[in-house]
Amino acid sequence: PYVATMLGWIPFLASFVTFTMGTAYSGLLFARLYQVAPKSKILADVARRLPRDGALAARIVDVTLVSFLVAVAPLIQLTLTISVETLMHKLLPSLTWMPTAAWAWLVGAVALVLSQPREMNSVGLLGLIGAIAILIPCVGIVMALLLGGSAPVQPGNGTASSALVVPTALVED
């Protein structure tokens, strides 16, 4: 929602469509990889099947994925913790006594359970569930905006933005 307010609705929708198409294309590529190597458990297994330099390619894939996960995992953990804590405090105010660290441990435990699939098709299913979980609120927000969303006052300047923005009812504390 914040990006949509800063970009405006036309650039935001263009970006959204572009990223959606890119995601769909990468899904097709993963499907093709799975057809080539159906017993593969990780992308490095697929790289090992290359006729030339497969071992080197597998090492590069492993290093790239581990580096990415080490860099991104704390950000995802923090974002999820803040989101879950905020949501639960709104839904169940009696849980406000729980410290943020407890929410972080809870989110980590759920992530640990969800990270157990060992087959690429299982990972694909989790990806599909995640994509749907992202798409539903995005579509809902865009529909709310198109059906009469108003521009809230922007912090700092006291004026309403000319960009298409999230209705204030969706973002108020």
GROMACS .gro file of C-alpha atoms in nm:
model
  173
    1PRO     CA    1   0.000   0.000   0.000
    2TYR     CA    2   0.276   0.247   0.083
    3VAL     CA    3   0.448   0.194  -0.252
    4ALA     CA    4   0.116   0.244  -0.431
    5THR     CA    5   0.071   0.576  -0.254
    6MET     CA    6   0.418   0.694  -0.349
    7LEU     CA    7   0.414   0.574  -0.711
    8GLY     CA    8   0.056   0.657  -0.802
    9TRP     CA    9  -0.189   0.401  -0.928
   10ILE     CA   10  -0.075   0.373  -1.293
   11PRO     CA   11   0.297   0.312  -1.221
   12PHE     CA   12   0.202   0.086  -0.931
   13LEU     CA   13  -0.031  -0.128  -1.144
   14ALA     CA   14   0.229  -0.141  -1.423
   15SER     CA   15   0.493  -0.255  -1.172
   16PHE     CA   16   0.252  -0.503  -1.017
   17VAL     CA   17   0.168  -0.656  -1.357
   18THR     CA   18   0.537  -0.669  -1.453
   19PHE     CA   19   0.639  -0.845  -1.131
   20THR     CA   20   0.340  -1.079  -1.156
   21MET     CA   21   0.443  -1.180  -1.508
   22GLY     CA   22   0.803  -1.228  -1.394
   23THR     CA   23   0.689  -1.446  -1.107
   24ALA     CA   24   0.468  -1.653  -1.336
   25TYR     CA   25   0.756  -1.698  -1.579
   26SER     CA   26   0.993  -1.807  -1.304
   27GLY     CA   27   0.727  -2.056  -1.194
   28LEU     CA   28   0.721  -2.199  -1.547
   29LEU     CA   29   1.100  -2.228  -1.541
   30PHE     CA   30   1.086  -2.411  -1.206
   31ALA     CA   31   0.824  -2.647  -1.352
   32ARG     CA   32   1.055  -2.722  -1.645
   33LEU     CA   33   1.345  -2.784  -1.408
   34TYR     CA   34   1.131  -3.023  -1.208
   35GLN     CA   35   1.040  -3.213  -1.526
   36VAL     CA   36   1.408  -3.247  -1.617
   37ALA     CA   37   1.509  -3.361  -1.268
   38PRO     CA   38   1.196  -3.487  -1.087
   39LYS     CA   39   1.390  -3.642  -0.799
   40SER     CA   40   1.581  -3.322  -0.725
   41LYS     CA   41   1.543  -3.181  -0.377
   42ILE     CA   42   1.726  -2.850  -0.423
   43LEU     CA   43   1.836  -2.637  -0.717
   44ALA     CA   44   2.194  -2.759  -0.678
   45ASP     CA   45   2.070  -3.110  -0.765
   46VAL     CA   46   1.941  -2.973  -1.094
   47ALA     CA   47   2.272  -2.792  -1.157
   48ARG     CA   48   2.467  -3.116  -1.096
   49ARG     CA   49   2.285  -3.270  -1.392
   50LEU     CA   50   2.448  -3.024  -1.632
   51PRO     CA   51   2.667  -3.215  -1.877
   52ARG     CA   52   2.958  -2.974  -1.835
   53ASP     CA   53   3.077  -2.818  -1.507
   54GLY     CA   54   2.780  -2.953  -1.311
   55ALA     CA   55   2.973  -2.975  -0.983
   56LEU     CA   56   3.094  -2.616  -1.015
   57ALA     CA   57   2.744  -2.495  -1.106
   58ALA     CA   58   2.602  -2.679  -0.803
   59ARG     CA   59   2.858  -2.510  -0.575
   60ILE     CA   60   2.773  -2.168  -0.719
   61VAL     CA   61   2.401  -2.233  -0.666
   62ASP     CA   62   2.464  -2.348  -0.307
   63VAL     CA   63   2.677  -2.043  -0.219
   64THR     CA   64   2.428  -1.806  -0.381
   65LEU     CA   65   2.128  -1.955  -0.202
   66VAL     CA   66   2.298  -1.970   0.137
   67SER     CA   67   2.422  -1.611   0.102
   68PHE     CA   68   2.075  -1.494   0.004
   69LEU     CA   69   1.905  -1.678   0.290
   70VAL     CA   70   2.155  -1.557   0.549
   71ALA     CA   71   2.099  -1.200   0.434
   72VAL     CA   72   1.721  -1.212   0.393
   73ALA     CA   73   1.607  -1.447   0.670
   74PRO     CA   74   1.653  -1.194   0.955
   75LEU     CA   75   1.458  -0.931   0.760
   76ILE     CA   76   1.173  -1.173   0.694
   77GLN     CA   77   1.175  -1.285   1.059
   78LEU     CA   78   1.160  -0.926   1.184
   79THR     CA   79   0.886  -0.825   0.939
   80LEU     CA   80   0.674  -1.128   1.023
   81THR     CA   81   0.723  -1.078   1.395
   82ILE     CA   82   0.610  -0.715   1.381
   83SER     CA   83   0.314  -0.802   1.157
   84VAL     CA   84   0.196  -1.094   1.369
   85GLU     CA   85   0.240  -0.899   1.693
   86THR     CA   86   0.045  -0.601   1.556
   87LEU     CA   87  -0.234  -0.820   1.418
   88MET     CA   88  -0.268  -1.025   1.736
   89HIS     CA   89  -0.273  -0.712   1.954
   90LYS     CA   90  -0.561  -0.579   1.745
   91LEU     CA   91  -0.751  -0.909   1.739
   92LEU     CA   92  -0.680  -1.012   2.097
   93PRO     CA   93  -0.589  -0.709   2.312
   94SER     CA   94  -0.542  -0.940   2.609
   95LEU     CA   95  -0.214  -1.057   2.447
   96THR     CA   96  -0.043  -0.720   2.472
   97TRP     CA   97   0.155  -0.850   2.772
   98MET     CA   98   0.362  -1.077   2.543
   99PRO     CA   99   0.702  -0.926   2.462
  100THR     CA  100   0.818  -0.894   2.103
  101ALA     CA  101   1.081  -1.162   2.164
  102ALA     CA  102   0.805  -1.415   2.241
  103TRP     CA  103   0.635  -1.332   1.910
  104ALA     CA  104   0.971  -1.373   1.735
  105TRP     CA  105   1.011  -1.722   1.885
  106LEU     CA  106   0.655  -1.812   1.783
  107VAL     CA  107   0.710  -1.693   1.425
  108GLY     CA  108   1.040  -1.883   1.417
  109ALA     CA  109   0.873  -2.204   1.533
  110VAL     CA  110   0.607  -2.177   1.262
  111ALA     CA  111   0.876  -2.104   1.002
  112LEU     CA  112   1.072  -2.408   1.120
  113VAL     CA  113   0.770  -2.633   1.067
  114LEU     CA  114   0.697  -2.484   0.724
  115SER     CA  115   1.059  -2.522   0.613
  116GLN     CA  116   1.055  -2.901   0.629
  117PRO     CA  117   0.953  -2.995   0.270
  118ARG     CA  118   1.228  -3.185   0.094
  119GLU     CA  119   1.086  -3.205  -0.259
  120MET     CA  120   1.067  -2.923  -0.512
  121ASN     CA  121   0.695  -2.980  -0.573
  122SER     CA  122   0.626  -2.933  -0.200
  123VAL     CA  123   0.823  -2.609  -0.202
  124GLY     CA  124   0.621  -2.503  -0.507
  125LEU     CA  125   0.298  -2.565  -0.316
  126LEU     CA  126   0.419  -2.348  -0.027
  127GLY     CA  127   0.513  -2.081  -0.282
  128LEU     CA  128   0.165  -2.097  -0.432
  129ILE     CA  129   0.006  -2.059  -0.089
  130GLY     CA  130   0.235  -1.762  -0.018
  131ALA     CA  131   0.154  -1.600  -0.353
  132ILE     CA  132  -0.220  -1.636  -0.291
  133ALA     CA  133  -0.176  -1.495   0.060
  134ILE     CA  134  -0.010  -1.188  -0.092
  135LEU     CA  135  -0.242  -1.154  -0.391
  136ILE     CA  136  -0.570  -1.157  -0.195
  137PRO     CA  137  -0.492  -0.846   0.016
  138CYS     CA  138  -0.341  -0.667  -0.286
  139VAL     CA  139  -0.653  -0.727  -0.494
  140GLY     CA  140  -0.870  -0.624  -0.199
  141ILE     CA  141  -0.678  -0.300  -0.149
  142VAL     CA  142  -0.684  -0.213  -0.520
  143MET     CA  143  -1.059  -0.285  -0.534
  144ALA     CA  144  -1.119  -0.070  -0.226
  145LEU     CA  145  -0.921   0.211  -0.385
  146LEU     CA  146  -1.102   0.185  -0.715
  147LEU     CA  147  -1.439   0.181  -0.539
  148GLY     CA  148  -1.386   0.510  -0.362
  149GLY     CA  149  -1.073   0.518  -0.151
  150SER     CA  150  -0.977   0.858  -0.020
  151ALA     CA  151  -0.635   1.015   0.017
  152PRO     CA  152  -0.528   1.032   0.381
  153VAL     CA  153  -0.318   1.323   0.503
  154GLN     CA  154   0.048   1.247   0.446
  155PRO     CA  155   0.274   1.271   0.752
  156GLY     CA  156   0.488   1.582   0.760
  157ASN     CA  157   0.322   1.805   0.503
  158GLY     CA  158  -0.040   1.820   0.618
  159THR     CA  159  -0.177   1.777   0.267
  160ALA     CA  160  -0.347   1.489   0.097
  161SER     CA  161  -0.146   1.304  -0.166
  162SER     CA  162  -0.259   1.320  -0.527
  163ALA     CA  163  -0.166   0.954  -0.572
  164LEU     CA  164  -0.415   0.672  -0.531
  165VAL     CA  165  -0.385   0.568  -0.167
  166VAL     CA  166  -0.515   0.316   0.081
  167PRO     CA  167  -0.841   0.410   0.252
  168THR     CA  168  -0.769   0.528   0.604
  169ALA     CA  169  -1.001   0.262   0.748
  170LEU     CA  170  -0.753  -0.002   0.631
  171VAL     CA  171  -0.448   0.151   0.796
  172GLU     CA  172  -0.565   0.316   1.115
  173ASP     CA  173  -0.421   0.191   1.443
   0.00000   0.00000   0.00000
